CSV table of C-alpha atoms and ligand atoms in Angstrom, one decimal:
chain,number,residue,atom,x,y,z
A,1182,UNK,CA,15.7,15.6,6.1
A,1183,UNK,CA,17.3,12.1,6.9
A,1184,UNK,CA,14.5,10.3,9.0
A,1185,UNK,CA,15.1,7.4,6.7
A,1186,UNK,CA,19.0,7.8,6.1
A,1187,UNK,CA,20.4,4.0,5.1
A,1188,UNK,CA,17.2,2.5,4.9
A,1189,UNK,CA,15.6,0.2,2.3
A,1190,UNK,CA,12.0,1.1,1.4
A,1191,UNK,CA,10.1,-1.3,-1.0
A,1192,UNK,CA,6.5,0.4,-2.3
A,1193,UNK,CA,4.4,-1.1,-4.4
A,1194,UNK,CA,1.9,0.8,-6.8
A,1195,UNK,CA,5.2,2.8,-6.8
A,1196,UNK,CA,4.1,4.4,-10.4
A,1197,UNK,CA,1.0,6.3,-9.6
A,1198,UNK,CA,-1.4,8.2,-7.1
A,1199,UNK,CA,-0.5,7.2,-3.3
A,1200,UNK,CA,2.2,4.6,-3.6
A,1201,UNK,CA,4.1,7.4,-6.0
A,1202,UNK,CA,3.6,10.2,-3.4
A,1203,UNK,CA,4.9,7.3,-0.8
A,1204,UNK,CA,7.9,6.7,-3.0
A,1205,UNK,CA,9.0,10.9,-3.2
A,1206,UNK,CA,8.3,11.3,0.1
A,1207,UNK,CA,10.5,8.5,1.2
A,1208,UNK,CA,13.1,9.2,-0.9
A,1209,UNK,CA,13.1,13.0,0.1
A,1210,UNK,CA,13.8,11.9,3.5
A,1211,UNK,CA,16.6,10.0,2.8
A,1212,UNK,CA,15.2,6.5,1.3
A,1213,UNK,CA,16.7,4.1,-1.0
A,1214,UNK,CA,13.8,2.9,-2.8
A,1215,UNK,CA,12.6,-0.5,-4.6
A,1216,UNK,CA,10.0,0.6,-6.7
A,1217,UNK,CA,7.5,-2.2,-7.4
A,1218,UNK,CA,4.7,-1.6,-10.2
A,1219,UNK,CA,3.5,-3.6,-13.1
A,1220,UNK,CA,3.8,-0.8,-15.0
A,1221,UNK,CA,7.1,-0.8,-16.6
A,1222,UNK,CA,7.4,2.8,-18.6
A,1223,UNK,CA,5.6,5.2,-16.0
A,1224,UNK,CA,7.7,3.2,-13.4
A,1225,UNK,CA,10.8,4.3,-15.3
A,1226,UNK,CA,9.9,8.3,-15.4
A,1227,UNK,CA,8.8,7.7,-11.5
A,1228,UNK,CA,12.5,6.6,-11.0
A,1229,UNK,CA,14.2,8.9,-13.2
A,1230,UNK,CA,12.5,11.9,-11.3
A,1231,UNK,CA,12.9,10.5,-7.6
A,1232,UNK,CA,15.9,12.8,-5.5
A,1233,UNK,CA,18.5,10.4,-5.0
A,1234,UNK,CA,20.7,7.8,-7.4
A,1235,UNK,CA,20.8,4.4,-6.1
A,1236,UNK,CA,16.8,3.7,-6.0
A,1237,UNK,CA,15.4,0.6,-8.3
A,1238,UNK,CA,12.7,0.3,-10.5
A,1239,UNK,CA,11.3,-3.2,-10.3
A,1240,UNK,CA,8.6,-4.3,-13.0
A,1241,UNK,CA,6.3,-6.9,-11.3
A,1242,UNK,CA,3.2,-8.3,-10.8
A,1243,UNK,CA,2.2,-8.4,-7.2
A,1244,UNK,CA,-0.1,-11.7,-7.9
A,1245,UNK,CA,3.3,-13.3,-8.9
A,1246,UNK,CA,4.7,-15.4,-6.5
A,1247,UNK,CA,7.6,-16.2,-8.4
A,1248,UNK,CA,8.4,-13.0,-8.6
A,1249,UNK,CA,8.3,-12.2,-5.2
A,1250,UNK,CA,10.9,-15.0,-4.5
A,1251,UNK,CA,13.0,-13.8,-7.3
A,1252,UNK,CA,13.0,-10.3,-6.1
A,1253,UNK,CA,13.6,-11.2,-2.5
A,1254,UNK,CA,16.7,-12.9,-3.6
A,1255,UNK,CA,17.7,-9.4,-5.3
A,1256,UNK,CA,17.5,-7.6,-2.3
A,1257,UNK,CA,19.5,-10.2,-0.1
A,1258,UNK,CA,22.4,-10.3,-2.6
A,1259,UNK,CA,22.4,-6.3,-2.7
A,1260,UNK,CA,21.1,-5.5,0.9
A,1261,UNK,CA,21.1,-8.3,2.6
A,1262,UNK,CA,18.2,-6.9,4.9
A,1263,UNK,CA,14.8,-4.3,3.7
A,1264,UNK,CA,13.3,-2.3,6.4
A,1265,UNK,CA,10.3,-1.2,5.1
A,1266,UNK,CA,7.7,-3.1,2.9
A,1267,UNK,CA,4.6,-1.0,1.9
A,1268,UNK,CA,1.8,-3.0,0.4
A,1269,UNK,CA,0.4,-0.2,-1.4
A,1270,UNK,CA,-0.7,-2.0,-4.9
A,1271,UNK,CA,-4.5,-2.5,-5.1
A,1272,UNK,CA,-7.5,-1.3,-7.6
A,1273,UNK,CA,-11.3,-1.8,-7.6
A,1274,UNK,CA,-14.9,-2.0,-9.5
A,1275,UNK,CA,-17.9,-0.1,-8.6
A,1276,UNK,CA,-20.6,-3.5,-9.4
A,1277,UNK,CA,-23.5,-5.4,-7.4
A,1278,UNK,CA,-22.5,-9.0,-6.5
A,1279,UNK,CA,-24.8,-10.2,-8.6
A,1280,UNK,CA,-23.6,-8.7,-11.5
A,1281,UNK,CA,-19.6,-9.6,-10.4
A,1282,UNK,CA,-18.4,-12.5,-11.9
A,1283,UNK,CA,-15.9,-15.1,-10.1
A,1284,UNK,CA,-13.5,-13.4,-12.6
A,1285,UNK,CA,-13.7,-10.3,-11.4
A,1286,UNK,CA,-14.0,-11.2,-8.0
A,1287,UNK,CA,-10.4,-13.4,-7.6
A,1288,UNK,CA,-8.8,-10.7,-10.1
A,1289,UNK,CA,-9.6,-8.1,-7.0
A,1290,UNK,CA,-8.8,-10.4,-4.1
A,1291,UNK,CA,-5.8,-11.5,-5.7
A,1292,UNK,CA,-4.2,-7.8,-6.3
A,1293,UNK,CA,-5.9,-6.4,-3.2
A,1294,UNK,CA,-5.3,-9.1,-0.9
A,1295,UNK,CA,-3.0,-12.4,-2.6
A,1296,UNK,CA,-0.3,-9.9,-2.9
A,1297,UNK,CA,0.1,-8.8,0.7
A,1298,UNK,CA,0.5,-12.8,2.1
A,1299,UNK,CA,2.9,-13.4,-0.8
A,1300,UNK,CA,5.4,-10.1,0.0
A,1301,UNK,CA,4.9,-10.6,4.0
A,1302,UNK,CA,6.0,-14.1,3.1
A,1303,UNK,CA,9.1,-13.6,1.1
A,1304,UNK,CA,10.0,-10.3,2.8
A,1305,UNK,CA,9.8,-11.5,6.2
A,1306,UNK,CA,13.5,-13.1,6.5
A,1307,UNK,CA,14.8,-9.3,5.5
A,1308,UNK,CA,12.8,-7.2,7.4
A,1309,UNK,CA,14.0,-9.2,10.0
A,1310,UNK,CA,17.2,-8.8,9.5
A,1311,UNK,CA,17.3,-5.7,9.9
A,1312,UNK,CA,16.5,-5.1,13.2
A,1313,UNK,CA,13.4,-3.2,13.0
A,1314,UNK,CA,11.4,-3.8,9.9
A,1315,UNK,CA,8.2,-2.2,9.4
A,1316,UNK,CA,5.4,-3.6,7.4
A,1317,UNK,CA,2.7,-1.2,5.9
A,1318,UNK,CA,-0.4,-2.2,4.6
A,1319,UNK,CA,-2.8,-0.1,2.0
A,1320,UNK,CA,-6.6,-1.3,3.4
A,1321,UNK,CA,-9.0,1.3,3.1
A,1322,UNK,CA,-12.2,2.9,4.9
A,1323,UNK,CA,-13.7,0.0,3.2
A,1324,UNK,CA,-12.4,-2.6,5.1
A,1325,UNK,CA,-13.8,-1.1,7.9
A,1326,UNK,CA,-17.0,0.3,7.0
A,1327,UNK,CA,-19.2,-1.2,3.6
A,1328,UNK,CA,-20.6,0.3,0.9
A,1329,UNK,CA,-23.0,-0.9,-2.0
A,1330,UNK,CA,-21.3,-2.0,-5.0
A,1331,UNK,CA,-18.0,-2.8,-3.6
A,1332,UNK,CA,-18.1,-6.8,-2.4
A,1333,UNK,CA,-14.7,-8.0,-3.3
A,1334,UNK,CA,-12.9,-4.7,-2.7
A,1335,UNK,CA,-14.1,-4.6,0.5
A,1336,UNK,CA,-13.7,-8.7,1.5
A,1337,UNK,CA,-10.4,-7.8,0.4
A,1338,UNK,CA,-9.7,-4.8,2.1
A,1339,UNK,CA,-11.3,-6.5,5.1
A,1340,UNK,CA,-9.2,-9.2,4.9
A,1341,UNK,CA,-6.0,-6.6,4.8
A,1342,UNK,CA,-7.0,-5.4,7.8
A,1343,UNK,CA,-7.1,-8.8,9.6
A,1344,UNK,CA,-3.8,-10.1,8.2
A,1345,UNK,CA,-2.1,-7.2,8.9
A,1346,UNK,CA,-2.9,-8.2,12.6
A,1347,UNK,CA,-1.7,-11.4,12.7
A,1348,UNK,CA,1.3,-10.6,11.1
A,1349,UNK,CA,1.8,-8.1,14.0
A,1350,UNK,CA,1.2,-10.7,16.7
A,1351,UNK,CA,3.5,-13.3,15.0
A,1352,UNK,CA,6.2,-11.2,14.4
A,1353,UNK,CA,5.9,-10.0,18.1
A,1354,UNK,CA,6.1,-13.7,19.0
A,1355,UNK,CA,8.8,-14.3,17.2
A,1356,UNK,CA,11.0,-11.1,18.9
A,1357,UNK,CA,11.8,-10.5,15.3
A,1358,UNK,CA,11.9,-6.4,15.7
A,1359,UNK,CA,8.7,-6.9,13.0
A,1360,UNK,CA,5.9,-4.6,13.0
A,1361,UNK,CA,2.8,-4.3,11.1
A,1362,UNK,CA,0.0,-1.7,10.6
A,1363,UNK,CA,-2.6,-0.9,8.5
A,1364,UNK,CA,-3.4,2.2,7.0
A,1365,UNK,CA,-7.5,3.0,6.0
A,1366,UNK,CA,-7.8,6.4,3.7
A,1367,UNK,CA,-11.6,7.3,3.0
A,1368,UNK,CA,-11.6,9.3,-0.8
A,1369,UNK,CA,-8.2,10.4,-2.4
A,1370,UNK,CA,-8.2,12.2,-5.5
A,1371,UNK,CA,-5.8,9.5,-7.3
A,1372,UNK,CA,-5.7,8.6,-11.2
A,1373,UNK,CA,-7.4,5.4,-9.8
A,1374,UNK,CA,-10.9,7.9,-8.6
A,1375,UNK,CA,-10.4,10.3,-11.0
A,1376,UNK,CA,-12.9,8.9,-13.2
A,1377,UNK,CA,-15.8,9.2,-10.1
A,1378,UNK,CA,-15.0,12.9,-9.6
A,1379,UNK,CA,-15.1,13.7,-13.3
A,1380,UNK,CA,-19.0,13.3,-12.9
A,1381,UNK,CA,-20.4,15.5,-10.9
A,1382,UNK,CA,-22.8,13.7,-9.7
A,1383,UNK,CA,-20.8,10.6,-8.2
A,1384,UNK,CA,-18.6,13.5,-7.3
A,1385,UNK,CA,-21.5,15.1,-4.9
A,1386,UNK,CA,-22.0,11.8,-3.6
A,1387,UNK,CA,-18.6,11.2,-2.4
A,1388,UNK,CA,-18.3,14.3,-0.5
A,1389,UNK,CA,-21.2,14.4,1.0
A,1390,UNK,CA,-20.1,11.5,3.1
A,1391,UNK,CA,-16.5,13.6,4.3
A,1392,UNK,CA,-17.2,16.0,7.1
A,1393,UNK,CA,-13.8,18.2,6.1
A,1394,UNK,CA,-15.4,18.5,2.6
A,1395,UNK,CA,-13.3,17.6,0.1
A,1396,UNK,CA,-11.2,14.1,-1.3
A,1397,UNK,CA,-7.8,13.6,0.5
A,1398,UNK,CA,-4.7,14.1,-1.5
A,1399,UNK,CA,-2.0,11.4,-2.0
A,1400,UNK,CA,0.8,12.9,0.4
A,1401,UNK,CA,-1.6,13.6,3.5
A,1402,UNK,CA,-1.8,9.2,3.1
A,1403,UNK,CA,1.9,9.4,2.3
A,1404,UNK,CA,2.8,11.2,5.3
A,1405,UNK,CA,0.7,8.6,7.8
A,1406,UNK,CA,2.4,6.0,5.9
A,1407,UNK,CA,6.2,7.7,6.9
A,1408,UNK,CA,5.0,7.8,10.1
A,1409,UNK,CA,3.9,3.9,10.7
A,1410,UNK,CA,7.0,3.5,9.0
A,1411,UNK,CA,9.3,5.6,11.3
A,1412,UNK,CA,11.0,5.1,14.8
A,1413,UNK,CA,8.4,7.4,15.7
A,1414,UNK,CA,5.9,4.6,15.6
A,1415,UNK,CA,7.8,1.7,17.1
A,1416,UNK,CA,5.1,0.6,20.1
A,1417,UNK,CA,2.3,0.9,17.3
A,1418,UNK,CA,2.0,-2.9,15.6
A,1419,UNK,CA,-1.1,-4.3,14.9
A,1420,UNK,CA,-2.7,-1.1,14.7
A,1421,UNK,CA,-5.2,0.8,12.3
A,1422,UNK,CA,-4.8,4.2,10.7
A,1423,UNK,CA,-8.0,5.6,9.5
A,1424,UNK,CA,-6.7,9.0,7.3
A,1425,UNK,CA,-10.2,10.1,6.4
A,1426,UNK,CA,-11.4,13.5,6.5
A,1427,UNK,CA,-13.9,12.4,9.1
A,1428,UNK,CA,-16.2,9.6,7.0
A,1429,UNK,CA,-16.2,7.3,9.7
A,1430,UNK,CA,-16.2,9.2,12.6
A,1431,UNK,CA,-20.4,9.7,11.8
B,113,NAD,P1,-3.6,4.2,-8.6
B,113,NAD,O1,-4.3,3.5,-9.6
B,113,NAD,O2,-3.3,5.7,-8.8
B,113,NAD,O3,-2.2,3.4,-8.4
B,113,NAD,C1,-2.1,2.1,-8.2
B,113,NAD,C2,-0.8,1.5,-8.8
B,113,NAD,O4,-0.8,0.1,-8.5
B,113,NAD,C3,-0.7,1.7,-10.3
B,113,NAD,O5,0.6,2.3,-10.6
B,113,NAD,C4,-0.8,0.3,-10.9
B,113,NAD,O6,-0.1,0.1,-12.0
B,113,NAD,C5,-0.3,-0.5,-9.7
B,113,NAD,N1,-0.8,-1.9,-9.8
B,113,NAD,C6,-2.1,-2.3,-9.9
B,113,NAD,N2,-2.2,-3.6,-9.9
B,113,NAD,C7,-0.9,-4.1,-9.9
B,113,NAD,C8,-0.4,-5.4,-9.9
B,113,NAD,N3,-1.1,-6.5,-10.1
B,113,NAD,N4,1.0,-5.5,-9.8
B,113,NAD,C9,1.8,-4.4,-9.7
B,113,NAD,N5,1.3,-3.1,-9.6
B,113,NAD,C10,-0.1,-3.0,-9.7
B,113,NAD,O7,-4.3,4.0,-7.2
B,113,NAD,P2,-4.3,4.7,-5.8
B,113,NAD,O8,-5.6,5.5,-5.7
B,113,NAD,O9,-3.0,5.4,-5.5
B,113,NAD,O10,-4.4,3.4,-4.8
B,113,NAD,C11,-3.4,2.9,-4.2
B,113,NAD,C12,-3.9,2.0,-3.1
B,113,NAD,O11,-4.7,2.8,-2.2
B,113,NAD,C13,-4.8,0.9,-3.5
B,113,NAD,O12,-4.6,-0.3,-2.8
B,113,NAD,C14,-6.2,1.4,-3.2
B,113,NAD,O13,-7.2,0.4,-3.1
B,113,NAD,C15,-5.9,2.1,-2.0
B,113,NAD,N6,-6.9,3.2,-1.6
B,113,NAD,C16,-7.2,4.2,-2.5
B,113,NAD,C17,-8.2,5.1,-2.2
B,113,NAD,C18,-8.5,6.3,-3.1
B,113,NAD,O14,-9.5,7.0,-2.8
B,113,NAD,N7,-7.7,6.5,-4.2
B,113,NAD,C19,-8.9,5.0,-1.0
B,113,NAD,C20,-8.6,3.9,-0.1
B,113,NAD,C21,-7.6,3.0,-0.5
C-alpha cells in the first residue's frame, strides 16, 4: 500500500505501545519515518525492524526545547518540508491530588502537554511547507471525561485537546494547508497499562467501564491515527477522535 508514498512522518513515543504501532503502520504504507523517543536502544531495534531503509531514529526528550529546534533544522536540511507530526509521547500516575507533589505534577504536564506547544512550534514552518501538513495529537478519554486519581494527566490531556483546536483555527487563518486533530483512546493494552491489567482486580475495573468488553489494542489507535493523517481526512481540523470501545458513549 502507498497511501503515504513520499511523505515525512515524525512520531513520537516511536519505541513502544501506540506510537510504535503508529510508526509500522506508517511505514507499511509507504512512510519515511522520524522516530522520536527518549529511549535510545529500544528506539534502535524499532528502526532496525521498520519495512523500509531511509527512516531515522532520533533520541530526544520531548520537554527539550532545544532539541526540538535542533531537530527541526535536521529535517529542513534533509527534507526541507515534514507532513505529518504525531504527538504521541505521554505517560501518567494513578495518585489523589493531595498526595501529588508539584514535582510530579509539572513532570506530567510537561511530557503530556509542554511537548506538544514546543513541536507545533518548531514543526510548523515544515508542515507548512509542504502543502498539506497534518498534525496529530495523543489526548485521551481523559481529557474529555475525569476520573479519580488522575489530576495532572487529565489537566493535561484536557489541555491537548484545547490546543489542538487553536492550532486548527490558526493554521486555517493562516491558509497554511495545516490541520490539526486530536485523537482520545479509552483503555489500550500498552507496556504503559500493562501493570493495571496484571491485577485482576484493577483489571475488572477497567472493563467494566468499556461496553465492547475488552482494552483496545495499539493498531485499532494506529489506524484512526493514519486516517487523521491521510487525504482521506482533509475537511477534518480541529476535530476530536474518541477510539474507545464505547466508555464514553454511557
Ligand atoms: P508507552 O509507555 O507504551 O509508550 C510511550 C513512549 O513514549 C515510550 O517509548 C517512552 O519512552 C516515550 N516517552 C515517554 N516520555 C518521553 C519523553 N519525555 N521524551 C521522549 N519520549 C518519551 O505508552 P502508550 O500506552 O503507547 O501511550 C502513548 C500515548 O497514548 C501517551 O500519550 C498516553 O497518554 C496515550 N494514551 C494511552 C492510553 C492507554 O490506555 N495505553 C489511553 C489513552 C491515551
Amino acid at each position: 500500500m502507498t497511501r503515504f508514498a513520499g511523505r515525512i512522518a515524525l512520531v513520537t513515543g516511536a519505541a513502544s505501545g501506540i506510537g510504535l504501532s503508529t510508526a509500522q503502520r506508517f511505514a507499511a504504507e509507504g512512510a519515511t519515518l522520524l522516530l522520536v523517543d527518549r529511549d535510545r536502544e529500544k528506539l534502535k531495534t524499532v528502526r532496525n525492524n521498520l519495512a523500509g531503509e531511509a527512516h531515522d531514529a532520533i533520541t530526544l526528550d520531548v520537554t527539550d526545547e532545544q532539541g526540538w529546534i535542533a531537530l527541526a533544522e535536521r529535517i529542513k536540511a534533509r527534507f526541507g518540508k515534514l507532513d505529518i507530526l504525531v504527538n504521541n509521547a505521554g505517560f501518567g500516575r494513578f495518585k489523589p491530588i493531595t498526595e501529588t507533589s508539584l514535582e510530579e505534577w509539572r513532570s506530567i504536564i510537561s511530557v503530556n502537554l509542554d511537548s506538544v506547544f514546543l513541536a507545533t512550534k518548531h514543526m510548523m514552518p515544515l508542515l507548512a511547507a509542504s502543502g498539506h501538513g497534518a498534525v496529530v495529537n495523543m489526548s485521551s478519554i481523559r481529557g474529555i471525561v475525569a476520573a479519580s486519581g488522575t489530576g495532572p494527566y487529565c489537566a493535561a490531556k484536557g489541555g491537548v485537546r484545547m490546543f489542538t483546536k487553536v492550532t486548527a483555527l490558526e493554521c486555517a487563518e493562516a491558509r497554511n494547508g495545516v490541520r490539526a486533530n486530536s485523537i482520545h483512546p479509552g483503555h489500550i493494552r500498552t507496556p504503559l497499562s500493562a501493570p493495571a491489567y496484571a491485577d485482576p482486580e484493577i483489571a475488572k475495573k477497567l472493563l467494566a467501564d468499556v461496553p465492547i468488553g475488552r482494552p483496545g489494542e495499539p493498531d485499532e489507535i494506529a489506524n484512526a491515527i493514519l486516517f487523521l493523517a491521510s487525504d482521506e481526512s482533509r475537511y477534518m481540523t480541529g476535530a476530536e477522535l474518541v477510539v474507545d470501545g464505547g466508555t464514553t458513549a454511557q
